[in-house]
XYZ file of C-alpha atoms in Angstrom:
717
model
C 0.000 0.000 0.000
C 1.535 3.306 -1.090
C 0.060 6.037 1.098
C 2.735 8.660 0.559
C 5.884 7.693 -1.239
C 8.851 8.130 1.085
C 11.002 11.109 0.217
C 14.755 10.533 0.511
C 17.234 13.358 0.652
C 20.966 13.790 0.955
C 21.969 16.591 3.297
C 24.929 17.375 1.071
C 22.524 17.903 -1.830
C 20.823 20.830 -0.179
C 23.087 22.123 2.552
C 26.426 23.870 2.450
C 28.119 26.663 4.321
C 30.290 29.514 3.254
C 32.169 32.187 5.156
C 31.035 35.595 3.987
C 33.472 38.419 3.636
C 31.224 40.455 5.894
C 30.741 37.661 8.388
C 27.651 35.500 8.522
C 26.616 32.005 7.682
C 25.366 31.110 4.225
C 23.100 28.082 3.957
C 21.548 26.870 0.721
C 19.003 24.124 0.351
C 17.950 22.228 -2.707
C 14.165 22.335 -2.621
C 11.304 24.790 -2.225
C 12.639 27.396 0.134
C 11.069 29.751 2.503
C 10.191 33.290 3.236
C 9.242 35.803 5.852
C 7.510 39.111 5.813
C 8.392 42.635 4.828
C 6.267 44.068 7.625
C 8.018 47.295 8.613
C 11.084 45.721 10.230
C 12.289 47.173 13.512
C 15.639 47.735 11.828
C 16.634 48.481 8.254
C 17.972 45.098 7.123
C 19.406 46.672 3.983
C 21.970 48.308 6.247
C 23.083 45.041 7.833
C 26.302 43.366 6.811
C 24.783 41.160 4.118
C 26.213 40.226 0.753
C 23.729 40.076 -2.119
C 23.230 36.344 -2.781
C 20.242 34.421 -4.048
C 18.863 31.104 -2.910
C 20.444 31.149 0.551
C 19.635 31.560 4.192
C 21.833 34.243 5.697
C 22.451 35.118 9.320
C 23.901 38.540 10.047
C 26.213 39.575 12.842
C 23.135 41.098 14.466
C 21.407 37.706 14.515
C 18.839 38.576 11.887
C 17.927 35.877 9.357
C 17.123 36.485 5.712
C 15.630 33.677 3.653
C 15.510 33.877 -0.138
C 12.568 32.022 -1.632
C 13.306 30.381 -4.985
C 9.893 28.775 -5.360
C 6.941 30.554 -6.979
C 4.228 32.064 -4.792
C 0.799 31.766 -6.399
C -1.302 32.522 -3.350
C -0.888 29.067 -1.831
C 1.134 30.512 1.041
C 4.528 28.851 0.550
C 6.196 32.199 1.077
C 4.878 32.017 4.627
C 4.828 28.306 5.458
C 8.266 27.352 4.121
C 10.225 29.760 6.326
C 8.211 28.526 9.273
C 9.824 25.108 8.804
C 13.328 26.560 8.844
C 12.693 29.046 11.627
C 11.215 26.280 13.774
C 14.327 24.116 13.673
C 16.715 27.056 13.654
C 15.069 28.222 16.873
C 15.040 31.839 15.804
C 12.283 34.294 16.777
C 9.810 34.644 13.926
C 10.069 38.425 14.140
C 13.811 38.148 13.367
C 13.206 36.446 10.026
C 12.992 38.420 6.769
C 12.234 37.198 3.275
C 13.150 38.047 -0.291
C 12.076 36.352 -3.513
C 14.836 34.451 -5.255
C 15.244 34.045 -8.982
C 15.587 30.871 -11.033
C 18.772 29.128 -9.893
C 19.211 25.598 -11.219
C 22.618 25.206 -9.572
C 21.303 25.563 -6.022
C 17.685 24.395 -6.258
C 15.677 21.528 -7.666
C 11.956 21.267 -8.413
C 11.724 25.033 -8.514
C 8.068 25.142 -9.458
C 4.566 25.398 -8.006
C 2.044 22.707 -8.830
C 0.247 19.670 -7.512
C -0.071 20.935 -3.927
C 3.326 19.399 -3.219
C 5.410 22.265 -1.814
C 5.080 21.509 1.896
C 5.156 17.756 1.366
C 8.449 17.882 -0.525
C 10.037 20.530 1.657
C 8.982 19.167 5.056
C 12.117 17.216 5.975
C 14.933 18.938 4.049
C 13.955 22.447 5.089
C 13.707 21.428 8.713
C 17.107 19.744 8.387
C 18.447 22.993 6.989
C 17.336 24.910 10.063
C 18.433 22.221 12.490
C 21.883 21.922 10.917
C 22.393 25.660 11.022
C 21.428 25.715 14.699
C 23.841 22.886 15.525
C 26.697 24.713 13.819
C 25.963 27.828 15.845
C 25.845 25.767 19.051
C 29.149 24.095 18.152
C 30.734 27.493 17.589
C 29.506 28.800 20.941
C 30.753 25.655 22.706
C 34.205 26.106 21.169
C 34.255 29.726 22.274
C 33.436 28.698 25.849
C 35.688 25.651 25.773
C 32.861 23.286 26.708
C 31.108 20.360 25.066
C 28.318 21.190 22.624
C 26.130 18.757 24.562
C 26.255 21.181 27.485
C 24.739 23.985 25.387
C 21.203 24.776 24.278
C 19.827 27.135 21.648
C 16.461 28.833 21.810
C 15.016 31.996 20.260
C 18.335 32.954 18.723
C 20.301 32.650 21.968
C 22.745 29.916 23.042
C 23.266 29.156 26.750
C 25.558 26.806 28.650
C 25.258 25.135 32.032
C 26.885 28.120 33.738
C 24.138 30.355 32.461
C 26.415 32.185 30.023
C 24.708 33.406 26.864
C 25.699 34.187 23.285
C 23.429 35.393 20.507
C 23.528 33.759 17.089
C 25.131 36.914 15.727
C 27.948 36.617 18.278
C 29.185 33.320 16.844
C 28.064 33.465 13.227
C 31.572 34.074 11.833
C 33.048 31.160 13.758
C 30.115 28.894 12.826
C 30.681 29.580 9.144
C 34.128 27.976 9.379
C 33.002 24.757 11.054
C 32.386 21.384 9.465
C 28.758 20.699 8.531
C 27.328 18.129 10.994
C 26.432 14.827 9.381
C 23.525 14.050 11.677
C 21.209 16.473 13.395
C 18.163 15.745 15.495
C 14.885 17.247 14.381
C 12.329 18.425 16.898
C 9.543 16.217 18.112
C 6.246 17.741 16.899
C 5.162 18.217 20.514
C 8.014 20.714 20.913
C 7.052 22.924 17.964
C 6.691 26.605 18.797
C 6.188 28.045 15.289
C 4.770 25.158 13.246
C 1.093 24.847 14.086
C 0.660 28.531 14.943
C -1.381 31.072 12.955
C 1.060 33.182 10.916
C -0.186 35.977 8.683
C 0.726 36.059 5.005
C 4.213 37.540 4.843
C 3.256 39.775 1.909
C -0.029 40.985 3.356
C 1.078 44.549 4.085
C 2.459 44.997 0.575
C -0.662 43.463 -0.955
C -3.179 45.662 0.853
C -1.118 48.830 0.395
C -0.527 48.237 -3.304
C 3.237 47.805 -3.164
C 4.785 46.284 -6.312
C 4.767 42.504 -5.930
C 2.971 41.129 -8.978
C 3.978 40.740 -12.590
C 1.716 43.590 -13.657
C 3.621 45.859 -11.249
C 7.016 45.260 -12.828
C 8.590 48.161 -14.696
C 11.949 48.922 -16.235
C 13.388 51.943 -17.991
C 12.566 51.978 -21.697
C 9.831 49.376 -21.262
C 7.294 48.967 -24.073
C 3.933 47.334 -23.446
C 2.704 44.801 -25.990
C -0.903 43.903 -26.688
C -1.100 40.864 -28.950
C -3.758 40.107 -31.539
C -4.198 36.333 -31.735
C -6.453 34.232 -33.985
C -10.063 34.826 -32.859
C -10.908 31.137 -33.223
C -8.964 27.950 -32.618
C -7.965 26.475 -35.944
C -7.546 29.824 -37.700
C -4.290 31.260 -39.079
C -3.345 34.771 -40.174
C -3.688 35.471 -43.892
C -2.948 39.205 -44.012
C -3.320 42.404 -41.986
C -3.434 46.187 -42.345
C -1.859 48.232 -39.529
C -2.368 51.700 -41.063
C -4.983 52.787 -38.517
C -2.981 51.262 -35.694
C 0.144 53.243 -36.527
C -1.951 56.408 -36.558
C -2.923 55.859 -32.908
C -1.020 58.411 -30.855
C 1.558 56.623 -28.723
C 1.889 53.403 -30.742
C 5.602 52.720 -31.200
C 5.673 49.631 -33.413
C 3.640 46.780 -34.895
C 5.349 43.383 -35.125
C 4.099 40.188 -36.739
C 5.343 36.915 -35.275
C 3.870 33.642 -36.436
C 0.092 34.022 -36.677
C 0.083 36.840 -34.115
C 0.548 40.596 -34.229
C 1.998 42.623 -31.349
C 1.239 46.308 -30.920
C 3.903 48.115 -28.878
C 3.274 51.308 -26.943
C 4.390 53.213 -23.847
C 1.353 52.043 -21.843
C -1.180 49.233 -21.935
C -4.141 51.458 -22.820
C -2.497 52.705 -25.987
C -1.260 49.245 -26.947
C -4.751 47.786 -26.540
C -6.310 50.698 -28.419
C -3.849 50.123 -31.229
C -4.695 46.439 -31.321
C -8.401 47.237 -31.722
C -7.541 49.349 -34.751
C -5.809 46.463 -36.529
C -7.526 45.006 -39.572
C -6.702 41.315 -39.914
C -7.902 38.644 -42.320
C -7.986 35.091 -41.000
C -8.348 31.775 -42.786
C -9.052 28.244 -41.628
C -5.924 26.286 -40.839
C -7.618 23.287 -39.231
C -11.124 22.215 -38.279
C -13.161 24.832 -36.398
C -14.855 22.867 -33.627
C -18.015 23.674 -31.702
C -19.336 22.457 -28.363
C -22.014 20.365 -30.067
C -19.281 18.632 -32.087
C -17.267 17.885 -28.941
C -20.337 16.471 -27.211
C -21.008 14.136 -30.118
C -17.386 13.005 -30.391
C -17.051 12.264 -26.688
C -20.283 10.286 -26.651
C -19.076 8.365 -29.694
C -15.871 7.536 -27.809
C -17.763 6.437 -24.686
C -19.877 4.065 -26.744
C -16.893 2.707 -28.692
C -14.079 0.346 -27.805
C -10.889 2.351 -28.385
C -9.859 2.642 -24.751
C -6.635 2.203 -22.864
C -7.100 0.149 -19.715
C -5.421 1.814 -16.744
C -6.361 -0.794 -14.164
C -8.141 -4.135 -14.252
C -8.935 -6.136 -11.119
C -10.887 -9.380 -11.369
C -13.295 -9.850 -14.268
C -15.687 -6.942 -14.803
C -17.168 -8.462 -17.932
C -18.127 -11.637 -16.073
C -19.530 -9.691 -13.115
C -21.775 -7.665 -15.402
C -22.911 -10.749 -17.326
C -24.015 -12.426 -14.089
C -25.590 -9.321 -12.525
C -29.191 -9.069 -11.395
C -29.099 -5.342 -11.965
C -26.755 -2.830 -13.597
C -26.667 0.876 -12.759
C -25.107 3.030 -15.470
C -24.790 6.807 -15.735
C -22.962 9.324 -17.932
C -21.568 12.473 -16.298
C -20.580 15.526 -18.317
C -18.416 18.592 -17.671
C -17.592 21.578 -19.905
C -14.420 23.462 -20.747
C -13.395 25.933 -18.038
C -11.055 28.943 -18.202
C -8.766 29.640 -15.242
C -9.822 33.262 -14.715
C -6.858 34.280 -12.566
C -7.395 37.649 -10.901
C -4.189 38.872 -12.553
C -4.321 38.291 -16.334
C -1.319 36.691 -18.022
C 1.692 38.965 -18.420
C 5.457 38.731 -18.717
C 8.515 40.921 -19.232
C 11.438 40.138 -21.532
C 14.521 42.052 -22.570
C 16.540 40.216 -25.182
C 19.997 41.565 -25.949
C 23.012 40.088 -27.695
C 24.518 39.197 -24.330
C 21.552 38.230 -22.172
C 17.882 37.307 -22.033
C 16.280 38.855 -18.956
C 12.835 37.518 -18.051
C 10.614 38.720 -15.207
C 7.068 37.729 -14.337
C 4.542 35.388 -12.733
C 5.236 31.783 -13.703
C 4.668 28.425 -12.009
C 7.367 26.657 -14.041
C 10.402 28.956 -14.231
C 12.946 26.332 -15.307
C 10.978 24.825 -18.175
C 9.965 28.321 -19.310
C 13.597 29.463 -19.394
C 14.515 26.314 -21.318
C 11.755 26.930 -23.868
C 12.777 30.562 -24.356
C 16.395 29.530 -24.925
C 15.290 26.953 -27.484
C 12.918 29.376 -29.212
C 15.611 32.031 -29.632
C 18.364 29.486 -30.276
C 20.405 30.741 -27.340
C 22.355 28.954 -24.650
C 20.402 28.473 -21.432
C 23.261 30.106 -19.507
C 22.290 33.404 -21.151
C 18.769 33.297 -19.686
C 18.006 34.976 -16.364
C 14.500 34.586 -14.951
C 13.121 36.441 -11.930
C 9.782 35.519 -10.421
C 7.112 37.869 -9.157
C 4.190 37.010 -6.938
C 1.208 35.721 -8.916
C -2.363 36.935 -8.735
C -3.612 33.373 -9.110
C -2.297 30.428 -11.073
C -4.629 27.403 -10.801
C -2.501 25.623 -13.428
C -2.717 28.311 -16.116
C 0.736 29.643 -15.261
C 2.286 26.226 -15.689
C 2.268 27.075 -19.379
C 4.719 29.825 -20.319
C 3.181 30.758 -23.673
C 2.906 34.393 -22.569
C 6.589 34.426 -21.570
C 7.574 33.036 -24.957
C 5.520 35.748 -26.653
C 7.315 38.430 -24.657
C 10.731 36.972 -25.476
C 9.993 36.649 -29.191
C 8.581 40.177 -29.488
C 11.497 41.664 -27.541
C 13.935 39.804 -29.745
C 12.301 41.254 -32.854
C 11.821 44.764 -31.436
C 15.303 44.923 -29.856
C 13.687 46.583 -26.848
C 12.447 45.585 -23.397
C 8.854 44.375 -23.803
C 6.075 43.433 -21.455
C 3.214 41.422 -22.914
C -0.063 42.095 -21.088
C -3.266 40.152 -21.698
C -6.617 41.885 -21.378
C -9.374 39.917 -19.648
C -10.735 39.116 -23.098
C -7.319 37.827 -24.195
C -7.101 35.764 -21.020
C -10.414 34.013 -21.600
C -10.224 33.519 -25.359
C -6.548 32.574 -25.740
C -6.417 30.398 -22.678
C -5.327 26.875 -21.858
C -8.586 25.417 -20.610
C -9.732 22.587 -18.424
C -10.776 19.996 -21.016
C -14.386 18.979 -21.485
C -14.860 15.439 -20.170
C -17.484 12.731 -20.061
C -17.501 9.718 -17.740
C -19.537 6.557 -18.096
C -19.771 4.721 -14.786
C -21.463 1.356 -14.413
C -21.897 -0.968 -11.453
C -23.139 -4.542 -11.319
C -25.327 -5.842 -8.473
C -25.845 -9.515 -7.633
C -27.985 -10.735 -4.732
C -28.126 -7.201 -3.375
C -24.330 -6.851 -3.331
C -21.997 -4.648 -5.376
C -19.959 -7.020 -7.545
C -18.399 -4.910 -10.286
C -17.427 -1.350 -11.167
C -16.432 -0.027 -14.590
C -15.308 3.550 -15.147
C -14.705 4.984 -18.612
C -13.338 8.418 -19.403
C -13.645 10.287 -22.722
C -11.786 13.580 -22.651
C -10.602 16.343 -24.931
C -6.805 16.124 -25.386
C -6.066 14.301 -22.145
C -3.269 11.937 -23.087
C -1.057 12.110 -19.995
C -2.383 10.230 -16.969
C -6.074 10.003 -17.660
C -8.026 8.784 -14.666
C -6.353 8.161 -11.364
C -6.667 4.344 -11.258
C -5.329 3.795 -7.736
C -7.671 6.175 -5.930
C -10.885 5.105 -4.178
C -12.750 2.836 -4.982
C -9.711 0.901 -6.233
C -9.206 -2.300 -4.175
C -12.635 -1.870 -2.556
C -14.508 -3.832 -5.247
C -13.353 -7.246 -6.433
C -14.089 -6.601 -10.092
C -12.860 -3.122 -10.959
C -11.780 -1.594 -14.270
C -10.692 1.867 -15.389
C -10.461 2.819 -19.092
C -9.536 6.074 -20.828
C -9.685 7.556 -24.304
C -9.390 11.049 -25.725
C -10.299 13.200 -28.693
C -7.483 15.377 -30.026
C -8.627 18.962 -30.519
C -6.867 22.154 -31.638
C -8.317 23.929 -28.608
C -5.518 24.260 -26.078
C -6.151 22.422 -22.815
C -4.141 21.744 -19.704
C -4.080 21.449 -15.929
C -6.869 23.210 -14.041
C -7.007 23.298 -10.242
C -6.945 19.663 -9.000
C -6.312 18.177 -12.464
C -8.260 15.037 -13.382
C -9.996 14.877 -10.012
C -11.857 18.203 -10.172
C -14.772 16.602 -12.014
C -14.004 12.913 -11.525
C -14.793 13.248 -7.814
C -18.142 14.853 -8.624
C -19.032 12.069 -11.029
C -17.963 9.162 -8.836
C -19.366 10.486 -5.591
C -22.676 11.363 -7.250
C -22.769 7.832 -8.626
C -22.079 6.285 -5.222
C -24.888 8.320 -3.706
C -27.318 6.868 -6.223
C -25.763 3.414 -5.925
C -26.386 3.406 -2.173
C -30.037 4.155 -2.862
C -30.311 1.335 -5.391
C -28.622 -1.048 -2.940
C -30.945 0.236 -0.209
C -28.048 0.951 2.157
C -26.944 4.070 4.009
C -24.741 6.369 1.896
C -22.124 6.819 4.584
C -22.125 3.180 5.640
C -21.585 2.071 2.030
C -18.283 3.961 1.988
C -17.217 2.694 5.393
C -17.941 -0.905 4.371
C -16.075 -0.572 1.077
C -13.085 0.808 2.950
C -13.193 -2.233 5.233
C -12.851 -4.318 2.054
C -9.698 -2.391 1.222
C -8.244 -3.025 4.678
C -8.839 -6.767 4.165
C -7.277 -6.743 0.696
C -3.778 -8.306 0.916
C -2.490 -6.481 -2.184
C -4.565 -3.329 -2.584
C -2.110 -1.324 -4.780
C -3.580 2.032 -3.788
C -2.378 5.525 -2.960
C -4.988 6.442 -0.355
C -5.337 5.210 3.222
C -8.635 3.436 3.994
C -8.175 4.204 7.689
C -7.666 7.933 7.053
C -10.636 8.071 4.675
C -12.779 6.401 7.317
C -11.477 8.938 9.812
C -12.595 11.982 7.825
C -15.942 10.331 7.062
C -16.660 9.801 10.749
C -15.468 13.303 11.604
C -17.660 15.020 9.015
C -20.693 13.014 10.124
C -20.076 14.017 13.736
C -19.449 17.711 12.998
C -22.079 18.391 10.307
C -25.202 17.376 12.196
C -25.615 14.782 9.453
C -29.180 13.553 9.174
C -30.441 15.814 11.974
C -31.020 19.136 10.238
C -34.145 21.236 10.584
C -36.943 21.065 8.030
C -36.105 22.684 4.697
C -32.358 21.986 4.956
C -31.087 19.211 2.677
C -27.693 17.563 3.013
C -25.359 15.882 0.562
C -22.304 13.776 1.431
C -19.033 13.282 -0.458
C -15.554 11.938 0.329
C -12.386 11.943 -1.741
C -8.612 11.514 -1.710
C -6.245 13.464 -3.937
C -2.901 15.278 -3.686
C -2.037 12.966 -0.778
C -4.863 14.404 1.356
C -8.111 12.817 2.600
C -11.250 14.984 2.668
C -14.932 14.453 3.478
C -17.593 17.114 2.996
C -21.272 17.645 3.749
C -23.190 20.393 1.927
C -26.331 21.952 3.407
C -28.715 23.558 0.900
C -32.123 25.195 0.978
C -34.453 25.943 -1.914
C -35.365 29.559 -2.659
C -37.761 30.319 -5.528
C -37.082 26.888 -6.991
C -33.308 27.336 -6.964
C -30.801 25.596 -4.686
C -28.808 27.806 -2.333
C -25.730 26.372 -0.641
C -25.819 27.615 2.948
C -23.012 25.665 4.576
C -20.285 23.158 3.809
C -18.709 21.140 6.595
C -15.256 19.931 5.688
C -13.150 17.301 7.495
C -9.516 17.235 6.413
C -6.642 14.858 7.119
C -3.558 16.594 5.744
C -1.118 15.429 8.401
C 0.520 18.106 10.522
C -0.968 21.539 9.813
C 1.987 23.891 9.418
C 0.084 27.182 9.376
C -3.575 26.804 10.452
C -4.484 30.298 9.253
C -3.076 29.669 5.796
C -4.574 26.182 5.745
C -8.052 27.529 6.446
C -7.692 30.007 3.604
C -6.675 27.257 1.184
C -9.486 24.925 2.268
C -12.233 27.533 2.170
C -10.989 28.884 -1.140
C -11.009 25.403 -2.658
C -14.545 24.687 -1.445
C -15.941 27.986 -2.723
C -14.113 27.672 -6.046
C -15.445 24.140 -6.441
C -19.025 25.194 -5.742
C -18.810 28.130 -8.132
C -17.579 26.134 -11.082
C -19.809 23.123 -10.419
C -22.858 25.380 -10.248
C -22.114 28.057 -12.848
C -18.869 27.569 -14.820
C -19.124 26.822 -18.530
C -17.155 27.888 -21.595
C -18.698 26.917 -24.929
C -17.315 27.165 -28.460
C -18.878 27.939 -31.807
C -16.758 27.213 -34.856
C -13.642 27.340 -32.714
C -14.493 30.662 -31.088
C -15.013 30.915 -27.304
C -18.501 32.233 -26.614
C -17.539 34.115 -23.433
C -14.755 36.648 -23.194
C -15.449 38.457 -19.924
C -17.423 38.189 -16.708
C -20.560 39.753 -18.172
C -21.138 36.480 -20.058
C -19.155 34.023 -17.913
C -20.521 33.495 -14.424
C -18.270 33.099 -11.413
C -19.627 32.553 -7.931
C -20.607 35.878 -6.326
C -19.929 36.973 -2.786
C -23.593 36.569 -1.866
C -23.539 32.974 -3.121
C -20.630 31.845 -0.972
C -21.618 29.584 1.911
C -20.350 29.266 5.443
C -17.456 26.780 5.449
C -16.748 24.927 8.690
C -13.344 23.229 8.721
C -12.217 20.429 11.029
C -8.702 18.967 11.002
C -7.826 15.431 11.992
C -5.113 15.727 14.637
C -1.988 14.042 13.348
C 1.759 13.693 13.756
C 2.172 12.470 10.168
C 4.156 14.597 7.698
C 1.953 17.244 6.017
C 0.385 16.823 2.592
C -1.323 19.074 0.033
C -4.039 21.651 0.697
C -4.302 23.983 -2.291
C -6.417 21.549 -4.292
C -7.875 18.572 -2.321
C -10.984 20.309 -0.964
C -12.246 21.349 -4.402
C -13.016 17.943 -6.023
C -15.501 16.475 -3.493
C -17.700 19.543 -3.060
C -19.420 19.271 -6.455
C -20.908 15.902 -5.534
C -21.821 17.039 -2.025
C -23.885 19.833 -3.577
C -25.404 17.605 -6.284
C -26.384 14.991 -3.710
C -27.992 17.667 -1.540
C -29.917 18.964 -4.541
C -31.196 15.433 -5.119
C -32.445 15.323 -1.534
C -34.287 18.594 -2.117
C -35.695 17.952 -5.595
C -35.622 14.200 -6.194
C -33.637 14.819 -9.368
C -30.140 13.544 -10.134
C -27.827 16.073 -11.763
C -25.286 14.514 -14.104
C -24.146 17.519 -16.105
C -22.262 20.601 -14.964
C -22.845 23.452 -14.511
C -25.749 22.324 -12.347
C -27.625 25.617 -12.258
C -27.842 25.649 -16.060
C -28.983 22.035 -16.288
C -31.796 21.814 -13.768
C -34.664 21.634 -16.234
C -36.612 18.425 -15.643
C -35.798 17.002 -19.054
C -32.086 17.484 -18.440
C -31.766 15.571 -15.186
C -32.076 11.942 -14.267
C -35.204 11.206 -12.219
C-alpha cells in the first residue's frame, strides 16, 4: 500500500556553508525554500552586513535571518509556510526572520516550481534539516568559544546558553560557525516541541498586498519598457492570412507593430495605448484546421464512450463476467464543460533580449521549463537566460504554461527593446489553456443485493497524460474493478486546471455512489465505510490512499455536520475523496429559494497530516470549497466554430460573494508529515452539492454546470 511515497534526501545535496566576507553564515538548500515578511522591520535590514546572494539563508552579525525564496508564490502561502519550517528548527524568533524572492537558480535548487499541492510535502524534511543543521553549527561554535562540550549547550530563540548560564546570541558566533564542518547528523524536533509550526502566521506579503506595493507581474517596470498587446487568432484552428496596420500606426503613442507567427503585437508606452492600437488592426484570418463547436465535442465524446478504443489503466478481477451475471446494472454518464482559469491577474510577462543576455521577469509556475523553452525558441544557450519571479495573482494551473513568456521573449527579440506582454481579460479568456471537457460513463453490477463490479470509462478532450487516477478510491474496494480512458485530439488548447483530473471525476464518482447506495438500499455513509473495510482486508490493494484515514474523515464530518439531523427545509449531501495525498470528506447543506438551490453551509473534514500554518490552511481549504461550488454550479465555456462564446465576466458566471456559503473546517489531529491543501478540498464539493440537490428535488444532476442544467428534461429522475 503506497500512502505517501517516502522522500529521501541527501543533506549534502541541499546544505552547504560559506564564510562571507562580511561575516555570517550562508546556507543553501535544494528544494522549495522559505520566506518571511516585509512588515516594517524594527531595523533596516538593507543596512546590515549582508552580501547580495540568491537562494540562501543568511544570518547577520546582528542575529537577523534572511531567507531567499526560490519557489513561486501563487497565493498558496509557501512564502509564509516554508520559512516557518526553517525558523522552527533554527530556533530563531519569527520576528527576526525576513524574506526576499529568489530568482531561477538551477545550480542551487531543484523542483523550482509550483504545482500539484506538493510544496510543503516535498520541503517538510529537508527544510527542517536545513534549520536544524544551522542551529547545531551555531551551538558548536559557541561551545568552542566557551571551551565546553556542545552537549552542554542549548539554543532557543536565537540565543545559546551553557550550564553556567552564560549566553551568546547567534550573531555573536556566526563568523566562527561559518568555518566549522557541517554536521552529518542532526536531530529534528519532536512535533510536541514545535513553537512556530502549528501557529497562525499571517501572510508575509499581506502589508504589501493591501497597500498596493509592487509585488505582482503587472507591477514590474523597467526603464525603456514597451507594453505589448497581442492580436491572436479569434478562433482555434484559424491562421493569419494578411493584416493592415495603417490605422494602428496612426494611434497616438503606438511605437511599433510586429508580426510573429500568426500573431501581431502592438507596442506602446502604456497598456491602454497598446490595446487601443490592437483594436484598430484590420486582420484577415483563414481556416488552418477544423473549427470545432461544443455540439461537435459532445457528439465526439459520446461516440468515444460508446466505442471500444480505450486504454485500460487498471483491471482487477473480471468486470465483464460480473456484469454478465448481474441481477441489476446501474449506469450513468456524467458531463463537464471546458473551463477557463480566470486568474485575478491576467497573463503577463517581461522580456529584454539583448546580444549578451535574455532577462525575463514575471509570474510563472514553471520557471525552469519556461527558461529552457525561451532559450530553445531564440536558439540561445540556457546560460544566457536569467528569470526572476514575481508574486502571482492566481495560477490554478494556467501559469504552468509559459506561452505568454515566450511571446514576450519573441517580441522583444524582434523589437530589440524591453517588452512586457499584457493580456486583457478578453485575451485571457479567449486565448487560454482550458480545463478539457470530459465525459464519464460509470457502471456498477449488483448480484444478490451486493456490489460485484465497477467499470469507469473516461472520454476527454486532449487528455493523453495520466487520464483517470486508477489507484484512488474505490480501487481495491470492489473485487471486479476496471478503469479505461480515451481522448479526442482537438486544436483547442487544454491543460491542468485546479486539482487536475480529479476536479470533475470526484463529482461524477461520488454522485454515482450516492445513487448506488439508494439502489442497494443501504446508508450512503455506511456504504463507503464498508467498502473501505474491504480495502483493509485486501492483501495487495495497490492504492495511494489510506482506507483508515478516509474512514477517519468520514466519521469526523458526520459528527461535525449534524448529518441527518437538520431542521426542516435543509437538505444535506455527502461526499468523500482523496487526492494530492490528502483525505477529505464534505457535507453540503442547501435550501431551496424560488425553486433554486442555495448552498448555505459546507462542513469539511480534512486529514492533511501536521498543519503547518492553520491560518493559511483555512484560507486554502475555504478557497477550494468555494471555487469548487462556483464552477460546479455556474462555470461553462462553450465554443462555436472554434471561437469561445464568453470573453469576460458579463457572459461568464463566477460565484458571487452573496452565493458563498459558510465553510466549517475540522482537522484530523496528526503527527504524520503534512500533505497538500491547495487543491484537495475542491473535487468532493461538487458531488456534495449535487447529492444535496437530489435530496431537495428528487432529481439527479449529471451535467455541470448544475444551475444551467436543472430543467426536468435534463436531469435523471
